Structure formats: C-alpha cells, structure tokens
Short mmCIF file of C-alpha atoms in Angstrom, two decimals:
data_model
loop_
_atom_site.label_atom_id
_atom_site.label_comp_id
_atom_site.label_asym_id
_atom_site.label_seq_id
_atom_site.Cartn_x
_atom_site.Cartn_y
_atom_site.Cartn_z
CA UNK F 1 -80.10 -79.49 80.15
CA UNK F 2 -76.93 -81.54 80.28
CA UNK F 3 -77.32 -84.93 78.59
CA UNK F 4 -80.26 -83.91 76.41
CA UNK F 5 -80.07 -84.25 72.67
CA UNK F 6 -80.36 -81.09 70.56
CA UNK F 7 -82.50 -80.57 67.49
CA UNK F 8 -80.36 -80.81 64.36
CA UNK F 9 -82.45 -78.20 62.53
CA UNK F 10 -80.14 -75.22 61.92
CA UNK F 11 -82.59 -72.56 63.00
CA UNK F 12 -83.86 -74.43 66.07
CA UNK F 13 -81.04 -75.91 68.21
CA UNK F 14 -83.28 -76.52 71.23
CA UNK F 15 -83.02 -79.32 73.77
CA UNK F 16 -85.27 -82.34 73.18
CA UNK F 17 -87.25 -83.65 76.13
CA UNK F 18 -90.58 -85.02 74.88
CA UNK F 19 -91.19 -86.26 71.34
CA UNK F 20 -88.65 -86.21 68.49
CA UNK F 21 -88.16 -87.41 64.94
CA UNK F 22 -85.22 -89.74 64.33
CA UNK F 23 -83.82 -90.62 60.90
CA UNK F 24 -81.75 -93.54 59.67
CA UNK F 25 -78.97 -91.09 58.77
CA UNK F 26 -78.46 -90.53 62.54
CA UNK F 27 -80.18 -87.12 62.85
CA UNK F 28 -82.88 -86.06 65.27
CA UNK F 29 -85.35 -83.18 65.11
CA UNK F 30 -87.87 -81.66 67.45
CA UNK F 31 -91.50 -82.55 67.03
CA UNK F 32 -92.42 -79.15 65.56
CA UNK F 33 -89.78 -78.91 62.81
CA UNK F 34 -89.75 -82.66 62.10
CA UNK F 35 -93.50 -82.69 61.46
CA UNK F 36 -93.27 -79.57 59.29
CA UNK F 37 -90.33 -80.73 57.17
CA UNK F 38 -91.36 -84.35 56.70
CA UNK F 39 -94.85 -83.33 55.64
CA UNK F 40 -93.26 -81.47 52.74
CA UNK F 41 -90.76 -84.14 51.65
CA UNK F 42 -88.90 -87.24 52.86
CA UNK F 43 -85.47 -85.57 52.68
CA UNK F 44 -83.36 -85.07 55.77
CA UNK F 45 -83.24 -81.33 56.67
CA UNK F 46 -79.66 -81.76 57.98
CA UNK F 47 -77.89 -83.80 55.28
CA UNK F 48 -80.57 -83.89 52.54
CA UNK F 49 -80.50 -87.70 52.41
CA UNK F 50 -83.58 -89.30 50.83
CA UNK F 51 -85.57 -91.26 53.41
CA UNK F 52 -87.94 -93.39 51.35
CA UNK F 53 -88.04 -96.68 53.33
CA UNK F 54 -90.61 -97.48 56.00
CA UNK F 55 -88.37 -97.19 59.07
CA UNK F 56 -86.06 -94.43 57.77
CA UNK F 57 -88.13 -91.94 59.80
CA UNK F 58 -89.75 -92.71 63.15
CA UNK F 59 -91.34 -90.59 65.87
CA UNK F 60 -90.11 -91.55 69.33
CA UNK F 61 -91.08 -90.70 72.87
CA UNK F 62 -88.02 -89.51 74.80
CA UNK F 63 -89.81 -90.11 78.11
CA UNK F 64 -91.33 -93.60 77.66
CA UNK F 65 -93.62 -95.15 80.23
CA UNK F 66 -92.70 -98.15 82.34
CA UNK F 67 -95.04 -100.40 80.35
CA UNK F 68 -93.32 -99.40 77.12
CA UNK F 69 -89.89 -100.08 78.59
CA UNK F 70 -90.96 -103.55 79.75
CA UNK F 71 -92.51 -104.55 76.47
CA UNK F 72 -90.49 -102.85 73.68
CA UNK F 73 -87.71 -105.48 73.66
CA UNK F 74 -89.59 -108.31 75.25
CA UNK F 75 -89.21 -111.57 73.38
CA UNK F 76 -86.06 -110.49 71.55
CA UNK F 77 -82.92 -112.57 71.68
CA UNK F 78 -80.05 -111.23 73.72
CA UNK F 79 -77.93 -110.68 70.63
CA UNK F 80 -80.73 -108.67 69.05
CA UNK F 81 -81.16 -106.68 72.22
CA UNK F 82 -77.40 -106.04 72.36
CA UNK F 83 -77.32 -105.00 68.71
CA UNK F 84 -80.21 -102.61 69.25
CA UNK F 85 -78.49 -101.16 72.30
CA UNK F 86 -75.19 -100.82 70.42
CA UNK F 87 -76.86 -98.94 67.58
CA UNK F 88 -78.69 -96.75 70.04
CA UNK F 89 -75.42 -95.99 71.85
CA UNK F 90 -73.70 -95.30 68.51
CA UNK F 91 -76.49 -92.84 67.64
CA UNK F 92 -76.02 -91.10 70.97
CA UNK F 93 -72.24 -91.00 70.52
CA UNK F 94 -72.59 -89.55 67.01
CA UNK F 95 -74.93 -86.83 68.26
CA UNK F 96 -72.53 -85.94 71.09
CA UNK F 97 -69.59 -85.82 68.69
CA UNK F 98 -71.51 -83.61 66.25
CA UNK F 99 -72.52 -81.28 69.04
CA UNK F 100 -68.95 -81.00 70.27
CA UNK F 101 -67.70 -80.33 66.72
CA UNK F 102 -70.35 -77.67 66.29
CA UNK F 103 -69.44 -75.99 69.57
CA UNK F 104 -65.75 -76.07 68.64
CA UNK F 105 -66.58 -74.52 65.27
CA UNK F 106 -68.61 -71.78 66.96
CA UNK F 107 -65.83 -71.18 69.48
CA UNK F 108 -63.22 -70.90 66.71
CA UNK F 109 -65.49 -68.56 64.77
CA UNK F 110 -66.06 -66.41 67.83
CA UNK F 111 -62.32 -66.38 68.54
CA UNK F 112 -61.56 -65.26 64.97
CA UNK F 113 -64.18 -62.57 65.19
CA UNK F 114 -62.74 -61.44 68.52
CA UNK F 115 -59.24 -61.31 66.98
CA UNK F 116 -60.54 -59.30 64.02
CA UNK F 117 -62.37 -56.94 66.34
CA UNK F 118 -59.30 -56.57 68.50
CA UNK F 119 -57.16 -55.78 65.44
CA UNK F 120 -59.79 -53.35 64.18
CA UNK F 121 -59.97 -51.55 67.51
CA UNK F 122 -56.18 -51.44 67.75
CA UNK F 123 -56.13 -49.72 64.36
CA UNK F 124 -58.81 -47.32 65.53
CA UNK F 125 -56.85 -46.60 68.72
CA UNK F 126 -53.65 -46.03 66.74
CA UNK F 127 -55.43 -43.69 64.33
CA UNK F 128 -57.11 -41.91 67.22
CA UNK F 129 -53.81 -41.44 69.03
CA UNK F 130 -52.23 -40.10 65.84
CA UNK F 131 -55.09 -37.65 65.33
CA UNK F 132 -54.91 -36.66 69.00
CA UNK F 133 -51.18 -36.00 68.72
CA UNK F 134 -51.78 -33.94 65.59
CA UNK F 135 -54.54 -31.96 67.31
CA UNK F 136 -52.29 -31.31 70.31
CA UNK F 137 -49.55 -30.08 67.99
CA UNK F 138 -52.01 -27.85 66.15
CA UNK F 139 -53.32 -26.57 69.47
CA UNK F 140 -49.82 -25.66 70.60
CA UNK F 141 -49.18 -23.89 67.30
CA UNK F 142 -52.47 -21.99 67.55
CA UNK F 143 -51.68 -20.95 71.14
CA UNK F 144 -48.28 -19.69 70.03
CA UNK F 145 -49.85 -17.75 67.17
CA UNK F 146 -52.43 -16.35 69.58
CA UNK F 147 -49.71 -15.13 71.93
CA UNK F 148 -47.87 -13.52 69.02
CA UNK F 149 -51.12 -11.91 67.84
CA UNK F 150 -51.74 -10.55 71.36
CA UNK F 151 -48.22 -9.09 71.48
CA UNK F 152 -48.70 -7.54 68.04
CA UNK F 153 -52.08 -6.17 69.10
CA UNK F 154 -50.56 -4.59 72.22
CA UNK F 155 -47.72 -3.13 70.14
CA UNK F 156 -50.12 -1.72 67.57
CA UNK F 157 -52.29 -0.31 70.36
CA UNK F 158 -49.28 1.44 71.90
CA UNK F 159 -48.26 2.83 68.51
CA UNK F 160 -51.83 4.02 67.94
CA UNK F 161 -51.86 5.79 71.29
CA UNK F 162 -48.49 7.37 70.51
CA UNK F 163 -49.79 8.52 67.11
CA UNK F 164 -52.91 9.89 68.77
CA UNK F 165 -50.80 11.92 71.19
CA UNK F 166 -48.67 13.21 68.32
CA UNK F 167 -51.79 14.07 66.38
CA UNK F 168 -53.15 16.04 69.33
CA UNK F 169 -49.84 17.90 69.62
CA UNK F 170 -49.92 18.65 65.92
CA UNK F 171 -53.51 19.80 66.15
CA UNK F 172 -52.68 22.17 68.98
CA UNK F 173 -49.64 23.42 67.04
CA UNK F 174 -51.79 23.88 63.95
CA UNK F 175 -54.36 25.88 65.92
CA UNK F 176 -51.62 28.06 67.41
CA UNK F 177 -50.08 28.70 63.98
CA UNK F 178 -53.50 29.44 62.54
CA UNK F 179 -54.17 32.00 65.24
CA UNK F 180 -50.76 33.58 64.64
CA UNK F 181 -51.33 33.76 60.88
CA UNK F 182 -54.48 35.85 61.38
CA UNK F 183 -53.23 39.49 61.36
CA UNK F 184 -55.23 42.69 61.80
CA UNK F 185 -54.83 43.42 58.09
CA UNK F 186 -57.03 40.38 57.40
CA UNK F 187 -59.97 42.26 58.91
CA UNK F 188 -59.36 45.55 57.09
CA UNK F 189 -62.72 46.76 55.89
CA UNK F 190 -61.15 49.07 53.33
CA UNK F 191 -60.86 48.81 49.67
CA UNK F 192 -59.12 45.95 47.91
CA UNK F 193 -58.46 43.97 51.13
CA UNK F 194 -60.52 40.99 49.93
CA UNK F 195 -57.48 39.71 48.05
CA UNK F 196 -55.44 39.65 51.29
CA UNK F 197 -58.22 37.72 53.04
CA UNK F 198 -58.39 35.25 50.18
CA UNK F 199 -54.62 34.77 50.29
CA UNK F 200 -54.78 34.18 54.04
CA UNK F 201 -57.55 31.63 53.63
CA UNK F 202 -55.65 29.95 50.81
CA UNK F 203 -52.53 29.83 52.97
CA UNK F 204 -54.53 28.28 55.81
CA UNK F 205 -56.12 25.76 53.50
CA UNK F 206 -52.75 24.76 52.08
CA UNK F 207 -51.34 24.30 55.59
CA UNK F 208 -51.54 20.52 55.81
CA UNK F 209 -49.34 18.17 57.76
CA UNK F 210 -48.75 14.46 57.16
CA UNK F 211 -48.44 12.07 60.05
CA UNK F 212 -45.22 10.73 58.51
CA UNK F 213 -43.51 14.09 59.23
CA UNK F 214 -44.70 14.33 62.81
CA UNK F 215 -41.28 13.92 64.36
CA UNK F 216 -39.67 16.54 62.06
CA UNK F 217 -42.38 19.07 62.79
CA UNK F 218 -42.14 18.45 66.52
CA UNK F 219 -38.35 18.84 66.39
CA UNK F 220 -38.65 22.11 64.44
CA UNK F 221 -41.28 23.30 66.84
CA UNK F 222 -39.08 22.48 69.80
CA UNK F 223 -36.30 24.73 68.41
CA UNK F 224 -38.62 27.76 68.31
CA UNK F 225 -38.09 29.82 71.49
CA UNK F 226 -41.06 30.01 73.79
CA UNK F 227 -43.10 33.15 73.37
CA UNK F 228 -41.64 34.03 69.95
CA UNK F 229 -43.98 34.99 67.17
CA UNK F 230 -43.63 35.77 63.47
CA UNK F 231 -42.35 39.33 62.81
CA UNK F 232 -45.12 41.79 62.44
CA UNK F 233 -45.16 44.94 60.38
CA UNK F 234 -44.36 48.12 62.27
CA UNK F 235 -46.98 50.75 62.45
CA UNK F 236 -45.96 53.74 60.32
CA UNK F 237 -47.44 57.11 60.87
CA UNK F 238 -47.82 58.91 57.52
CA UNK F 239 -49.62 62.15 56.75
CA UNK F 240 -52.72 61.87 54.68
CA UNK F 241 -53.73 63.94 51.72
CA UNK F 242 -53.89 67.58 52.68
CA UNK F 243 -57.37 68.89 51.85
CA UNK F 244 -58.00 72.23 50.20
CA UNK F 245 -58.52 74.97 52.78
CA UNK F 246 -61.87 76.73 52.60
CA UNK F 247 -62.74 79.85 54.31
CA UNK F 248 -65.69 78.00 55.84
CA UNK F 249 -63.62 75.08 57.05
CA UNK F 250 -60.77 74.76 59.37
CA UNK F 251 -57.59 73.02 58.35
CA UNK F 252 -57.91 69.38 59.23
CA UNK F 253 -54.91 67.22 59.34
CA UNK F 254 -55.92 63.68 58.94
CA UNK F 255 -53.71 60.80 59.71
CA UNK F 256 -54.16 57.09 59.27
CA UNK F 257 -52.15 54.14 60.38
CA UNK F 258 -51.08 51.70 57.78
CA UNK F 259 -52.09 48.23 58.73
CA UNK F 260 -54.85 49.40 61.12
CA UNK F 261 -58.55 49.72 60.41
CA UNK F 262 -59.66 53.24 59.58
CA UNK F 263 -62.18 54.95 61.79
#
C-alpha cells in the first residue's frame, strides 16, 4: 500500500503493516525475518552494522492503540518530543529515499536489459533476413535448374523416341534383308550343302548394325528402288549322266536343275 514502509531484507521486500524490527542504523525489517536474523546475531542484515547496545534494536507496533499514543510521550518536555519526532521523520525520509533509489536502480537495470534484448533481437532479425534472402536466392537457382532439367528431360525423351523409331525401322530392314538372304540353295538336302548353310548362318550372324550408323543405312536403303532384290542365279538346264543302256531297261534321260532341290 502507498505510504507503508518496506522490509529491508533483500529476499523479502514486503509492505509492513503490523509489527516490525527497527535498528539504530535506520533499517526496518518484518517481524518474521527480523526475529530470525536477530536470534542468530546482532548484526544488521542490510548493512552488517553491529548492534550491541540495548536500544540498537527494538520491536515496534506499527498500529499502536490509543492508550499507547496518549502515554508514550506523556511527561516529556516539548523539546524532547520535537527531537523524537524529528528523528522519526528523518527515519521515514531515509526509508523513502532508499526505496526511491532502489526503484530507480531496478528501472535502470530493466531498461539496460531491455536495450540489450532489443539489440539481440535486432541482430537475430538481421541474421534471419540475411538467411531468408539467401534461401530465396537458392530457391530461385533451384527452380531455374529444375526448369533446365525438365527441358533436358523432354529433349532426351524426344531423342529416345526418335532412336526407338529408327531402331524399329532398322529391325524391319534387317528382317527383310534376312529373308532375302535365305535362298533355295540353303535348303538343298544334297551332298556337301552344309557348308553353304553354315556360310549363310555366319553371314547372318555377322550382319550387325550400330545405332551410330542409322542415318547412313536409312539413306542407303532409301536409294534402293522399291521392289528390287539381290540378283539371283538363273536356273540352268543341264543333261545328267547318261546311264548305260540295258536290254531290260529303257533309256532314261534324267535332268536336274542346278540350284533346285532334287526329287
């Protein structure tokens, strides 16, 4: 409450309204802490002054009765009464001054702490803004790289599709050439034709095309007239070996076609 004295014990600081302990060094303590401290020693808890005389420490009632007020200074001379009042007023003034100094000290301390906190948070804000700007820049760079990667992906996909189409064309061309390379002589069941079949298989096995030469092959293929085919051997009719004529057999002229299977 306004106008009340405050306990000078550092850890207490509560308003005094009932009983208090007053020292000759102009300090006052609540009844709880005064009793506790002065039971241990006669040193002032505020200034550590030794209080060894009889009236250096007294316990007072801050709400005296009317009888006490009428009798406490009764019989004293006016000058004694005035001196007592002056000392009491000086004690009150000292306590008020100390309280104001303490409040000013706490206000200054709080102001310094607020200034330090403000400076600290300004530094944090500046660092945060710098990091945010850096992150925005990195985000823009990553977006740009992503767009470039998408364009590259689309380009590679188109090239892959084009290569796939070329590969299919080459595959169809390879199948056509393979069919054309298979001649009737490859199926000759006669004697010594296994070597021709092996050569044909070897030629087919060695017929490989690289994707790097796709355009050249397609250009060469485009110059071949439609419907043309590799030259084939002409069928030649030749007489066979004339058998010896028996009187039991008739003359048999046998013919065979070169390049055709024999019946």
